[in-house]
Amino acid sequence: MGASEGVRLPQPDLARVDVGTVLHALADPVRRAIVRILTQVGEAPCGALDLPVARSTVTHHLRTLRESGVIETELRGNSRVSKVRRQELDERFPGLLAAILDAEPATADDQASTDDPADTDDPADTDDPADTDDPAGTDRSADTDGPADTDDPADTEEAGR
Amino acid sequence: MGASEGVRLPQPDLARVDVGTVLHALADPVRRAIVRILTQVGEAPCGALDLPVARSTVTHHLRTLRESGVIETELRGNSRVSKVRRQELDERFPGLLAAILDAEPATADDQASTDDPADTDDPADTDDPADTDDPAGTDRSADTDGPADTDDPADTEEAGR
DNA sequence: CCACTAGTTCGATGTGTATCGTCAGATTCG
DNA sequence: CGAATCTGACGATACACATCGAACTAGTGG
């Protein structure tokens, strides 16, 4: 018992957590991957999370997830084992986590590759994440072109009426 | 017919929209308020949205919502009427929008005040939004103390084993 | 035509954030 | 004990983003 229970790191009371906080935490693809992995394996230490970013970045994301109330972490020796506060989240925001997890079906071994293709699918015409991945300068010019095209068809339509 | 149907602004195909895009769009409190209002009244032009930000900021948010696939907007004279792509969202991400809207019950007239108290409730101990509102320096020292306190009880716990 | 309204774009600003590498502290193991 | 491992704090960097006010565009009505 003592061996399986360690000290839990500070975490917010979910009753006090704003839904925007959770949404923001889960808007990041790496953090979503983390949550998916933890949901599938139950719990895992930092080192067991196979993600395409630096270890320090994983640590940063884990902290963000913990501070937003999505996961809980406990000390076990020199490891910090995290797990999703699934029950609490489901009580506080019924259906939210399920909807998000269902939106991106994935296999345990394909986490890293799953995130990459998801980003590839984003490049919809007016999709912001695609803009994020591209150089800012290029994106702005793209955004400028977008509305311009909008105005053109509008003019054409009204002419038709 | 023609009077009720205007030209629709470009919007992404929701089948191609990543859930992270939607999550990010709805992580912002102003944008959430917009979606709530639109959900309640059905549709509304920019000017009918009573929000505690500048008109240009509302425009910016509407654009973000539209480009992320959450709303659709059509030109009607010199107005741009927006509405939530509720059905499509429910098909693409079943339960997501409902969960988010349910997380923040509100009345149509209390949008602005509803957002403010939500921010007030956020100041949980390790809540990021609270950290954002407070001076960064103060928050870091608090965070530094947090883990330190965690380590102390950890030592105590292991001593007990 | 002009005046007015509705809404958007633009530029600037300040803040926030994801990422990385480095280093230090804590724990485990031989 | 020292070496190895695990993890997180720190500092730096580049980019993203919410916000505002001013200027501009498009549509409406007299």
Coordinates of C-alpha atoms (C1' of nucleotides) in Angstrom, one line a residue, chain B residues 24 31 53-54 56-57 60-61 77-78 147, chain D residues 9-10 17-22 26-28:
Chain B
H24 CA -8.5 26.8 -28.6
R31 CA -15.5 33.8 -27.6
V53 CA -14.6 44.6 -25.3
A54 CA -14.1 46.9 -28.2
S56 CA -12.9 45.7 -33.3
T57 CA -12.1 43.0 -30.7
H60 CA -11.5 39.7 -34.3
H61 CA -13.2 37.1 -32.2
G77 CA -27.1 44.4 -46.2
N78 CA -24.5 46.2 -44.2
P147 CA 7.1 21.9 -4.9
Chain D
dA9 C1' 13.6 24.7 -12.5
dC10 C1' 15.8 28.1 -15.1
dC17 C1' -2.5 36.2 -29.3
dA18 C1' -6.0 39.5 -27.1
dT19 C1' -6.7 44.2 -27.0
dC20 C1' -7.3 48.9 -28.5
dG21 C1' -8.0 53.1 -31.5
dA22 C1' -7.8 55.0 -36.0
dA26 C1' -19.5 48.5 -47.8
dG27 C1' -24.3 49.2 -47.5
dT28 C1' -28.5 52.1 -46.5

